[in-house]
Short mmCIF file of C-alpha atoms and ligand atoms in Angstrom, two decimals:
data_model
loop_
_atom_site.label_atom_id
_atom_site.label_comp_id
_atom_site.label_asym_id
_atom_site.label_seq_id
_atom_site.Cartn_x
_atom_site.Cartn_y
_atom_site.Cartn_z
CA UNK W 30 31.46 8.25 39.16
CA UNK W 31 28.35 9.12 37.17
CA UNK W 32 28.40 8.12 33.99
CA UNK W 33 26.46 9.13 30.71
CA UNK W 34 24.03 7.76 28.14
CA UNK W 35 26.84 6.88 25.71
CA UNK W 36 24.36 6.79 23.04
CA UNK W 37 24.12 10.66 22.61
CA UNK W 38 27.41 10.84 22.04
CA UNK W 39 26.85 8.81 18.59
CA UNK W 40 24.18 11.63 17.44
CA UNK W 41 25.65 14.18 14.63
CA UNK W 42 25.89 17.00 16.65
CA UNK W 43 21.88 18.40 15.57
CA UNK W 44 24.14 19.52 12.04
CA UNK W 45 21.40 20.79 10.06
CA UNK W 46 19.30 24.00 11.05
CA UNK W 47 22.03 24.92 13.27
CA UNK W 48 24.22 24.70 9.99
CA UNK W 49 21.74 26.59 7.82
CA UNK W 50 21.18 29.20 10.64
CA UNK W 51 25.29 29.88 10.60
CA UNK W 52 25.23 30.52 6.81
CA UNK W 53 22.53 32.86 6.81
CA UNK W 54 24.41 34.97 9.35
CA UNK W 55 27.25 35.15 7.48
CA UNK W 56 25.25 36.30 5.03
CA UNK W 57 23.32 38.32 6.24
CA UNK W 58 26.65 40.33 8.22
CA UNK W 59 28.11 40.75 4.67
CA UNK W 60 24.70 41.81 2.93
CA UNK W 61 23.28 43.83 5.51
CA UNK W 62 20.59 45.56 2.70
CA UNK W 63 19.45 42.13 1.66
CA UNK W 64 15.67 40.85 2.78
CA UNK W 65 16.20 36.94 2.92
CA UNK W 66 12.85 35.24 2.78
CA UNK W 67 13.06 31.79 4.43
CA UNK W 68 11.57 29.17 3.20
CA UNK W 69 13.57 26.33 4.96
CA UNK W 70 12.03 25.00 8.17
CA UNK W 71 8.53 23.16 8.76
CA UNK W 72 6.81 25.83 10.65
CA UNK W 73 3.48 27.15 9.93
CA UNK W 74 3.12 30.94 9.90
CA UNK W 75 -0.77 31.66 9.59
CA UNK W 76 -1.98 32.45 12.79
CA UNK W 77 -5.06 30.28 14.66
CA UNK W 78 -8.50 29.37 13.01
CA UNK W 79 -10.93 31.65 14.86
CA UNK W 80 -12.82 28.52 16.56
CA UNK W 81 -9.75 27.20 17.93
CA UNK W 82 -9.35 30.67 19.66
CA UNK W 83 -12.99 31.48 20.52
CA UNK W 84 -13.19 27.55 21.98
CA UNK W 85 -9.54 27.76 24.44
CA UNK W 86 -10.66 31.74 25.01
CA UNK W 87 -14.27 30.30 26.88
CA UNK W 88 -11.48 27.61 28.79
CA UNK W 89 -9.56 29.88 29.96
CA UNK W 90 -12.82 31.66 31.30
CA UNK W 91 -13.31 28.26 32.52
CA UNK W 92 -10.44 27.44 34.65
CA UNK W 93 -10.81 31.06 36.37
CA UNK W 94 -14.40 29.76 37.70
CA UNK W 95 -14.43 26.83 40.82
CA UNK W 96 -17.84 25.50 39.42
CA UNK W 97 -16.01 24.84 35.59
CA UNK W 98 -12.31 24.89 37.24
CA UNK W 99 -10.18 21.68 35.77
CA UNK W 100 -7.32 20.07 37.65
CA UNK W 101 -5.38 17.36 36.18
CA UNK W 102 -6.68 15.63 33.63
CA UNK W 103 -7.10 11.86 32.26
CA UNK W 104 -3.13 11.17 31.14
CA UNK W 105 -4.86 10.02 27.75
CA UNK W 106 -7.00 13.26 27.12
CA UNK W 107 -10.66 14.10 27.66
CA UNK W 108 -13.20 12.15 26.14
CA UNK W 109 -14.64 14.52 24.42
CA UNK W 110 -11.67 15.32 22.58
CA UNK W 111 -11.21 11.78 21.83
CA UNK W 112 -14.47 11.09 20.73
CA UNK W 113 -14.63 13.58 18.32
CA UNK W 114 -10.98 12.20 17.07
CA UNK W 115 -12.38 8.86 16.28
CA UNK W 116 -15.71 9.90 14.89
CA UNK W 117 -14.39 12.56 12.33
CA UNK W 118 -10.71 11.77 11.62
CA UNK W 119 -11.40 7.32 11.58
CA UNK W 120 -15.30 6.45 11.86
CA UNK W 121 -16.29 8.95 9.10
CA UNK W 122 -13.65 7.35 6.75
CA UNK W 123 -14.69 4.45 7.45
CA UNK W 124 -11.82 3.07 10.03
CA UNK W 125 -12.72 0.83 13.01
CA UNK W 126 -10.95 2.93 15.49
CA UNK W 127 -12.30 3.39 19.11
CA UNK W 128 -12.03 6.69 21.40
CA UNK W 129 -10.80 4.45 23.55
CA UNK W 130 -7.98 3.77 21.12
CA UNK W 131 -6.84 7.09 21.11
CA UNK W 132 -4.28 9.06 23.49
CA UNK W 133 -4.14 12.77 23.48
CA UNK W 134 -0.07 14.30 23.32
CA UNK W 135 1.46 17.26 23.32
CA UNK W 136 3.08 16.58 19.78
CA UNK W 137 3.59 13.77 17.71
CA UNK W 138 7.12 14.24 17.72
CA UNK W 139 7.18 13.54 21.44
CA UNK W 140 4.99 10.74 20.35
CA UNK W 141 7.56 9.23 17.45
CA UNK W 142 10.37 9.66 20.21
CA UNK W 143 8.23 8.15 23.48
CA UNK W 144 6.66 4.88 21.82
CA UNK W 145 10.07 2.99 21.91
CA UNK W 146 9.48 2.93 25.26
CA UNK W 147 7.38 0.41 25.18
CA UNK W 148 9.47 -1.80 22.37
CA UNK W 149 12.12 -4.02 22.71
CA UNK W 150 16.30 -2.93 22.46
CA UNK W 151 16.56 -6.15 19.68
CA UNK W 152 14.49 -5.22 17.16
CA UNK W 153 15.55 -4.49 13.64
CA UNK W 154 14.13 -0.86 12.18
CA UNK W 155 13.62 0.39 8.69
CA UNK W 156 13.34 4.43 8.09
CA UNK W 157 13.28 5.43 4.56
CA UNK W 158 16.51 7.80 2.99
CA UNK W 159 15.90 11.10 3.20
CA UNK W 160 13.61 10.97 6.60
CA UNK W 161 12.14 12.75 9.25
CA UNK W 162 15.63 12.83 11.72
CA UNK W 163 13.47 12.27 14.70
CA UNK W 164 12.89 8.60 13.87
CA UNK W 165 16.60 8.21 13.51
CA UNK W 166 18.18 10.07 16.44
CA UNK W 167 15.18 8.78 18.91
CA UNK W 168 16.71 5.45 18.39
CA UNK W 169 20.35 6.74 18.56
CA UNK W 170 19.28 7.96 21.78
CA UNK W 171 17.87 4.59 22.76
CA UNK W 172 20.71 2.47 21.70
CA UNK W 173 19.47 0.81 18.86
CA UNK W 174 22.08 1.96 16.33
CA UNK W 175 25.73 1.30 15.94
CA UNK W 176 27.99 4.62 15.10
CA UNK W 177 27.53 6.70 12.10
CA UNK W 178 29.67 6.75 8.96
CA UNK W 179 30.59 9.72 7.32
CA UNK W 180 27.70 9.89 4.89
CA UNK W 181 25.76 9.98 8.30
CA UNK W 182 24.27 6.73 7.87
CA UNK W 183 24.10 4.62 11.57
CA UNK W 184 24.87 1.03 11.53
CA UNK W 185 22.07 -1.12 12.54
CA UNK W 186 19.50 0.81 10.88
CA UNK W 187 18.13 -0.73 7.76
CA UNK W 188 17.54 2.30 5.12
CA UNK W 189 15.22 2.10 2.15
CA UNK W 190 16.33 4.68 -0.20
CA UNK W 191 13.56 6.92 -1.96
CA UNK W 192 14.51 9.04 -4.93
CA UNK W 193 13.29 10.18 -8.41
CA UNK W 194 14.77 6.63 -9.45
CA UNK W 195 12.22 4.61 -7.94
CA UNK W 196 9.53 7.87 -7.57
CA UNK W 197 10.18 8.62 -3.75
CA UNK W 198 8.35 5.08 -2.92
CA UNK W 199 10.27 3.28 -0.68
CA UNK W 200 11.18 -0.79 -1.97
CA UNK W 201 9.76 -3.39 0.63
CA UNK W 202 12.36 -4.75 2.03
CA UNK W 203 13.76 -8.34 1.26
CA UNK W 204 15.27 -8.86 4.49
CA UNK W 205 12.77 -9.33 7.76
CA UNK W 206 12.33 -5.91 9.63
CA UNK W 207 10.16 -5.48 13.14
CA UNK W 208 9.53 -1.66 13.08
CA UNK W 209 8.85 0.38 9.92
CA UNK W 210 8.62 4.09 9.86
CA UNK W 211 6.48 5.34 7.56
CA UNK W 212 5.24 9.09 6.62
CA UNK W 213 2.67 10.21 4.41
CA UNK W 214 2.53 12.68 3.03
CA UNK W 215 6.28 13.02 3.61
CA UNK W 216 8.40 15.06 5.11
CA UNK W 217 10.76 15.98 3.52
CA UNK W 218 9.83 14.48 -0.16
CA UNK W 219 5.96 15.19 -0.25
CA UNK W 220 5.55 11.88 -1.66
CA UNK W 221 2.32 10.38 -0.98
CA UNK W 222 1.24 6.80 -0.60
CA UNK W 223 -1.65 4.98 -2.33
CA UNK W 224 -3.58 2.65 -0.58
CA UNK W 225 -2.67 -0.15 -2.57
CA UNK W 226 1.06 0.48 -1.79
CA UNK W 227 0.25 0.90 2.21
CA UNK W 228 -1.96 -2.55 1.61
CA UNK W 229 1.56 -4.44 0.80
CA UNK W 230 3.40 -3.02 4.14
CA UNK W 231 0.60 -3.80 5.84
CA UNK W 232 0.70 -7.25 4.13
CA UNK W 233 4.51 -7.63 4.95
CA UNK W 234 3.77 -6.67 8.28
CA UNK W 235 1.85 -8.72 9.04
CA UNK W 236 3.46 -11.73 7.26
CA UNK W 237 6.26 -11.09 9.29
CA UNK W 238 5.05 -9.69 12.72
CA UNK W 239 6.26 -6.50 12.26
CA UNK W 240 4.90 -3.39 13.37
CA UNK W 241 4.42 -0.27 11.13
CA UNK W 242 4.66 3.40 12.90
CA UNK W 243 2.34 5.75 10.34
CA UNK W 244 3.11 9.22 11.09
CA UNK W 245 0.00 11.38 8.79
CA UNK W 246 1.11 14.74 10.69
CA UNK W 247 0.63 16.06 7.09
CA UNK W 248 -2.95 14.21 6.00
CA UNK W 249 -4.90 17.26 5.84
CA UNK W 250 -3.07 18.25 3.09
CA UNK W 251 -4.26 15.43 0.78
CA UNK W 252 -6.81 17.03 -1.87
CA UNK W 253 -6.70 13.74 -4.05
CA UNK W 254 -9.69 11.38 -2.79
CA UNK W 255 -8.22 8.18 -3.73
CA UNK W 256 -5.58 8.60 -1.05
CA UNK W 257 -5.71 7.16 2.12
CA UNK W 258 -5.71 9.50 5.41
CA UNK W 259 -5.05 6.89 7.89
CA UNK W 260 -3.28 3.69 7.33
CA UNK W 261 -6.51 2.09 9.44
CA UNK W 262 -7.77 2.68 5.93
CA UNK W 263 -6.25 -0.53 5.11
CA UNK W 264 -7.62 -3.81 5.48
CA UNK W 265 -5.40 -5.45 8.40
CA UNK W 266 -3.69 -2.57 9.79
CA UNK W 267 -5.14 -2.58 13.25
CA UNK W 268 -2.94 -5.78 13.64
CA UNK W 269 0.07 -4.49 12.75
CA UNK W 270 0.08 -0.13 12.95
CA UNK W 271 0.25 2.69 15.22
CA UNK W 272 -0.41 5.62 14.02
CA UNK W 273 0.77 9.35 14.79
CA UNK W 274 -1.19 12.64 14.08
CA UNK W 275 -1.15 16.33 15.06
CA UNK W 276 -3.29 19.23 15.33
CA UNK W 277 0.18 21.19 14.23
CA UNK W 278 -0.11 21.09 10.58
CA UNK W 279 -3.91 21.06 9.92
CA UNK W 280 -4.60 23.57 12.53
CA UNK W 281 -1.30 25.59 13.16
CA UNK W 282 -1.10 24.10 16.81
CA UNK W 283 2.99 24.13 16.07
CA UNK W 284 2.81 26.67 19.00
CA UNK W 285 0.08 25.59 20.69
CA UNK W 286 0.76 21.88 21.12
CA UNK W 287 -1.63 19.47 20.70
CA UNK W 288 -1.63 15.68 18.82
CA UNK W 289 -2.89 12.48 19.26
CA UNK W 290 -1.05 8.79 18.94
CA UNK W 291 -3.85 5.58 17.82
CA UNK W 292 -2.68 2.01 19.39
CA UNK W 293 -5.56 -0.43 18.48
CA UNK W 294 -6.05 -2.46 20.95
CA UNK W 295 -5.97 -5.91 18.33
CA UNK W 296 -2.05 -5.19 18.49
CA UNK W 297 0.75 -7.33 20.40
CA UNK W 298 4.03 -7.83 20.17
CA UNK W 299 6.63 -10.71 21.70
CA UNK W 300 7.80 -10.72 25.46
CA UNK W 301 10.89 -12.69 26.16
CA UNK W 302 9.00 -15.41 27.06
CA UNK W 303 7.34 -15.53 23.43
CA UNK W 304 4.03 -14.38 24.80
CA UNK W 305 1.93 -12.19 23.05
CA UNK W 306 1.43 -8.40 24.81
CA UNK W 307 -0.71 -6.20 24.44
CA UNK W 308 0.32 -2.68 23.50
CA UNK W 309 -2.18 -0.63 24.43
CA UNK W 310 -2.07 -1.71 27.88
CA UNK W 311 1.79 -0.84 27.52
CA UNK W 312 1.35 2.62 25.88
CA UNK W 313 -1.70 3.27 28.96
CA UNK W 314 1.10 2.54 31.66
CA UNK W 315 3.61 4.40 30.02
CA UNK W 316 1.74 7.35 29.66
CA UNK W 317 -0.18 6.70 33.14
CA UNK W 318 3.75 6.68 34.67
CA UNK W 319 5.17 10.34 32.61
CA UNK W 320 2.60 12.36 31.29
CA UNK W 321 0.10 14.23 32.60
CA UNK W 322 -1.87 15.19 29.72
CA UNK W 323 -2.70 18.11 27.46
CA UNK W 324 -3.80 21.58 29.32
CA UNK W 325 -7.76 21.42 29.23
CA UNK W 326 -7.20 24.94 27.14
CA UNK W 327 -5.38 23.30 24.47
CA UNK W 328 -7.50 20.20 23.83
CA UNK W 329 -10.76 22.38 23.92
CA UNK W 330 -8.95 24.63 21.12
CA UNK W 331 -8.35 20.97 19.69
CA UNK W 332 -11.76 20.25 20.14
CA UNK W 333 -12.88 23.26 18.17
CA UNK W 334 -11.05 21.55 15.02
CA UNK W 335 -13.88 19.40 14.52
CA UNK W 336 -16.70 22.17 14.73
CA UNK W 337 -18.48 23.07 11.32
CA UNK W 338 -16.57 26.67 11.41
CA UNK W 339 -13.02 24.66 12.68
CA UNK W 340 -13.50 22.78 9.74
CA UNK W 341 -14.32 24.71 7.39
CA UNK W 342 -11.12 27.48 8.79
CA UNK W 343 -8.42 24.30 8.54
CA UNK W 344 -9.15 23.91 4.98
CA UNK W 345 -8.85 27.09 4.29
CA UNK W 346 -5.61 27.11 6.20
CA UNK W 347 -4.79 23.82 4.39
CA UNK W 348 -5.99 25.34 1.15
CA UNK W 349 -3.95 28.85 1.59
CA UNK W 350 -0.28 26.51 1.76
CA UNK W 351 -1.26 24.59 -0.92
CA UNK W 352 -1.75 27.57 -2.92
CA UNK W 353 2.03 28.18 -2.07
CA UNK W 354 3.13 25.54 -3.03
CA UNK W 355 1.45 25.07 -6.31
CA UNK W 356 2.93 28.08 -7.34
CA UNK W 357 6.02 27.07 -5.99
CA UNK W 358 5.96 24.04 -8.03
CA UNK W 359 5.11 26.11 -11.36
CA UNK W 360 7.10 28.92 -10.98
CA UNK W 361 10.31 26.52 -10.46
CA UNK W 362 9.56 24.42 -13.31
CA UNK W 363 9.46 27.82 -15.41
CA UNK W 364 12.80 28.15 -14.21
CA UNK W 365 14.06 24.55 -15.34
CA UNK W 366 14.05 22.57 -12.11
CA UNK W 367 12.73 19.36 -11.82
CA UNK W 368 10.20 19.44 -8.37
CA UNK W 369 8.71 16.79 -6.86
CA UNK W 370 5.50 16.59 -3.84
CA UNK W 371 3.86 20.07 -3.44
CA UNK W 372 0.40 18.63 -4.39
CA UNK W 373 -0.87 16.54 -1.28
CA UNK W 374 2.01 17.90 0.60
CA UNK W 375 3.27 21.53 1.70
CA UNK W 376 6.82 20.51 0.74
CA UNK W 377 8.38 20.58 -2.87
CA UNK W 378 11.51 18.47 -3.40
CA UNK W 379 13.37 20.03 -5.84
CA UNK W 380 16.66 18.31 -7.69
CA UNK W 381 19.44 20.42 -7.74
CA UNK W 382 20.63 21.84 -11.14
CA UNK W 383 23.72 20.78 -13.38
CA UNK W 384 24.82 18.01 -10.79
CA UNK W 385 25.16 20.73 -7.88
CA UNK W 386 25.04 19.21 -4.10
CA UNK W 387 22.48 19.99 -1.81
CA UNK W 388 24.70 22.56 0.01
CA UNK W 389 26.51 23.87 -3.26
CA UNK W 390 22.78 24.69 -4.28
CA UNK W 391 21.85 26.19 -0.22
CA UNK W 392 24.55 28.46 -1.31
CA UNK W 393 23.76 29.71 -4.29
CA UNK W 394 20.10 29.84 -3.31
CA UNK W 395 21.10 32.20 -0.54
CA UNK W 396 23.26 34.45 -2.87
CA UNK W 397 21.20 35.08 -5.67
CA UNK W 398 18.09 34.66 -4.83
CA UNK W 399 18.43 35.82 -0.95
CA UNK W 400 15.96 32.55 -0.69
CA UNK W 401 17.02 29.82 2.30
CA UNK W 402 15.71 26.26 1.68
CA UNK W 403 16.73 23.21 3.15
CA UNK W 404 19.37 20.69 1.89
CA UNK W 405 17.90 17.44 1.15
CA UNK W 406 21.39 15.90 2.60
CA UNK W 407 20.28 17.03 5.77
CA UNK W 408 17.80 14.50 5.72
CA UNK W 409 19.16 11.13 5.04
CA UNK W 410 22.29 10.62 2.62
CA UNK W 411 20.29 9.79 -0.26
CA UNK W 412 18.49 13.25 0.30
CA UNK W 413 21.89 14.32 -1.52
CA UNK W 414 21.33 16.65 -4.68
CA UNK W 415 18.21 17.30 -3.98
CA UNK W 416 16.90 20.15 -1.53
CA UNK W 417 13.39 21.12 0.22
CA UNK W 418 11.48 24.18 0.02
CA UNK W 419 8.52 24.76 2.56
CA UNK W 420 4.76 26.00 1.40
CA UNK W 421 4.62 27.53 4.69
CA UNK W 422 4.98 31.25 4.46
CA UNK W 423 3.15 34.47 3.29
CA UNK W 424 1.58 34.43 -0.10
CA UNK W 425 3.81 37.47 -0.47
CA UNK W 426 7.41 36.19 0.61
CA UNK W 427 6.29 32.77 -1.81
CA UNK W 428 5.86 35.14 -4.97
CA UNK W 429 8.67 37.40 -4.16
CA UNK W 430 10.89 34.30 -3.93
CA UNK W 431 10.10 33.18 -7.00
CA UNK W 432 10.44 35.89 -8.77
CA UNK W 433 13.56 36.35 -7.28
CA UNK W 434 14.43 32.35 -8.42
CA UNK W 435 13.37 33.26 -11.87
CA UNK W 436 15.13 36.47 -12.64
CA UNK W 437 18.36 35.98 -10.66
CA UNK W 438 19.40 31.81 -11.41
C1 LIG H 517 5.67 18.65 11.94
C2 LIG H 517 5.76 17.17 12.01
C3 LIG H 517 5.15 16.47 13.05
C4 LIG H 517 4.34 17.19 14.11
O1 LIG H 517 5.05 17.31 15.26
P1 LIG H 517 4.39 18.01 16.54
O2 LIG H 517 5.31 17.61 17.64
O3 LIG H 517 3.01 17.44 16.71
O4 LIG H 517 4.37 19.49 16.29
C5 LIG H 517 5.24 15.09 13.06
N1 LIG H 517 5.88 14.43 12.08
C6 LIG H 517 6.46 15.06 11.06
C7 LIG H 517 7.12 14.28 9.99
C8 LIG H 517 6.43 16.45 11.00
O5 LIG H 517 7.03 17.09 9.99
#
């Protein structure tokens, strides 16, 4: 009889945008006249920077041609693409990281997911409370978790709460931990992370042989210059970090796919035999064995970031959701909230009013207002009473909402 990877069965059934999804229909049935304005999932809506286009527009030209024509691909991108990577996003900030260092994806989230491939089934993992859920389920999948409780926390998985308490920065752990998930800026909090605070996980980590994944999918959105953009940034961390980045934030490649993964060749890990392995040469074989790279059209529209005019269109991308969110932020403090992130991060983390929980507040959101967010219980228990709302949207829908916020709560 065939039998199953047990392990999905131990995954919340994917609870949360299906959840919100079903409410808004509901809704929407009984309030047919309404115009709901979402402002709930992680998707960019601005559409491509012009170079990105003009650059995969001249590939496609390309691939119709024998003499420029491109078959497969190297399985860790082109090296022009990943020259330009380490030159502009590492070199220029003054990170030892080597083209040869990086490996071209088809989205980081892939990337979070595929990496504990290469990793042991023993090791003990930290993610902080609320979190990205890919970290989590990826490792449900994998069977590195126990079952889940019914405040949806999985046994086996260390959790470092972050709330206004302790000001979204996650406590280093006491206990001895082998992989640490770290993001930053975060999603969902918009938290960011000084350099001295990454300099004493890199410090545990290395203390105690761990290994730190550093997902920056959001760095571009850092305007303050005394934060890091890489965790390379810190002294140390090529010995102990791998780090995860996408073209989907920056660039609005959400569509279009493109991201890169950096595994510094200076890091090992155990075997069973207590030898020391390297994983690059891991991550190379893995990849070698089931991918076949990015579509040459996509990395030359990745390639394009880094042009003078890519550049200067992503910040002005970058700079257009910040602009949301900032008035975001002010418009829901003029309406008494407390709101956290929305500064280095297109996310504001709002706490709930008069004690309400994160779905009480969904609701009433929705009724009101006609506004969707996202319940911050979706995203780890200690998300509870709190509750996200996304920068990404029209300048438009962002200043309708809030008006809405402010005249109908
Ligand atoms: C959006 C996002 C990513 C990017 O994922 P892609 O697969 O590259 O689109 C990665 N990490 C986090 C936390 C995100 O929110």
């Amino acid at each position: 009889m065939t039998t199953i990877n047990d392990n999905y069965l131990k995954l919340k059934a994917g609870y949360l945008f299906p959840e919100i999804a079903r409410r808004v229909n509901v809704f929407a049935e009984a309030n047919p006249n309404a115009s709901i304005i979402k402002l709930g999932i992680g998707d960019v809506t601005e559409p491509l920077p012009q170079a990105c286009l003009d650059a995969m527009t001249q590939a496609v030209k390309d691939m119709g041609d024998r003499a420029t024509f491109k078959g497969y691909g190297p399985e860790q991108g082109y090296l022009w693409l990943r020259e330009k990577i380490a030159k502009y996003d590492f070199q220029a900030r003054g990170c030892e990281v080597d083209a040869s260092e990086i490996f071209v994806s088809d989205g980081a989230k892939c990337d979070n997911g595929n990496i504990l491939d290469i990793f042991g089934k023993n090791n003990v993992i930290a993610v902080t409370d609320p979190v990205y859920p890919v970290y989590v389920d990826t490792n449900v999948m994998a069977g590195h978790t126990g079952e889940c409780n019914e405040k949806g926390e999985y046994e086996g998985l260390v959790y470092l709460p972050v709330t206004a308490e302790n000001n979204f920065i996650a406590e280093i752990p006491s206990q001895k931990v082998d992989l640490i998930y770290l993001c930053y800026p975060n999603n969902p909090t918009g938290a960011v992370a000084t350099k001295e605070y990454l300099k004493q996980w890199v410090d545990y980590a290395k203390a105690h042989g761990s290994i730190i994944f550093f997902d920056a999918a959001y760095e571009a959105f850092i305007t303050d210059s005394t934060l890091p953009h890489s965790i390379y940034e810190i002294e140390g961390a090529r010995d102990c970090a791998i780090e995860f980045r996408s073209f989907s934030k920056n660039a609005g490649f959400t569509g279009t796919r493109c991201a890169y993964t950096v595994l510094p060749k200076t890091l090992t890990a155990k075997a069973n035999d207590g030898s020391d392995v390297e994983l690059w040469k891991l991550w190379n074989r893995r990849q070698c064995t089931k991918f076949n790279g990015v579509s040459y059209i996509v990395q030359r529209g990745a390639e394009a970031v880094y042009s003078e005019e890519g550049q200067a269109q992503i910040q002005e991308l970058v700079s257009f959701y910040l602009g949301n969110a900032k008035i975001i932020c002010e418009e829901l403090t003029k309406a008494g909230l407390s709101v956290y992130g929305g500064i280095n991060s297109p996310y504001v983390w709002v706490k709930t009013p008069n004690n309400l929980s994160s779905w009480d507040f969904f609701d009433l959101l929705l009724e009101k207002a006609n506004v969707v967010g996202t319940p911050g219980s979706g995203f780890g228990a200690a998300g509870e009473g709190y509750f996200r709302i996304s920068a990404f949207n029209s300048r438009a829908n962002v200043e309708e909402a809030m008006k809405r916020i402010i005249e109908k709560m």
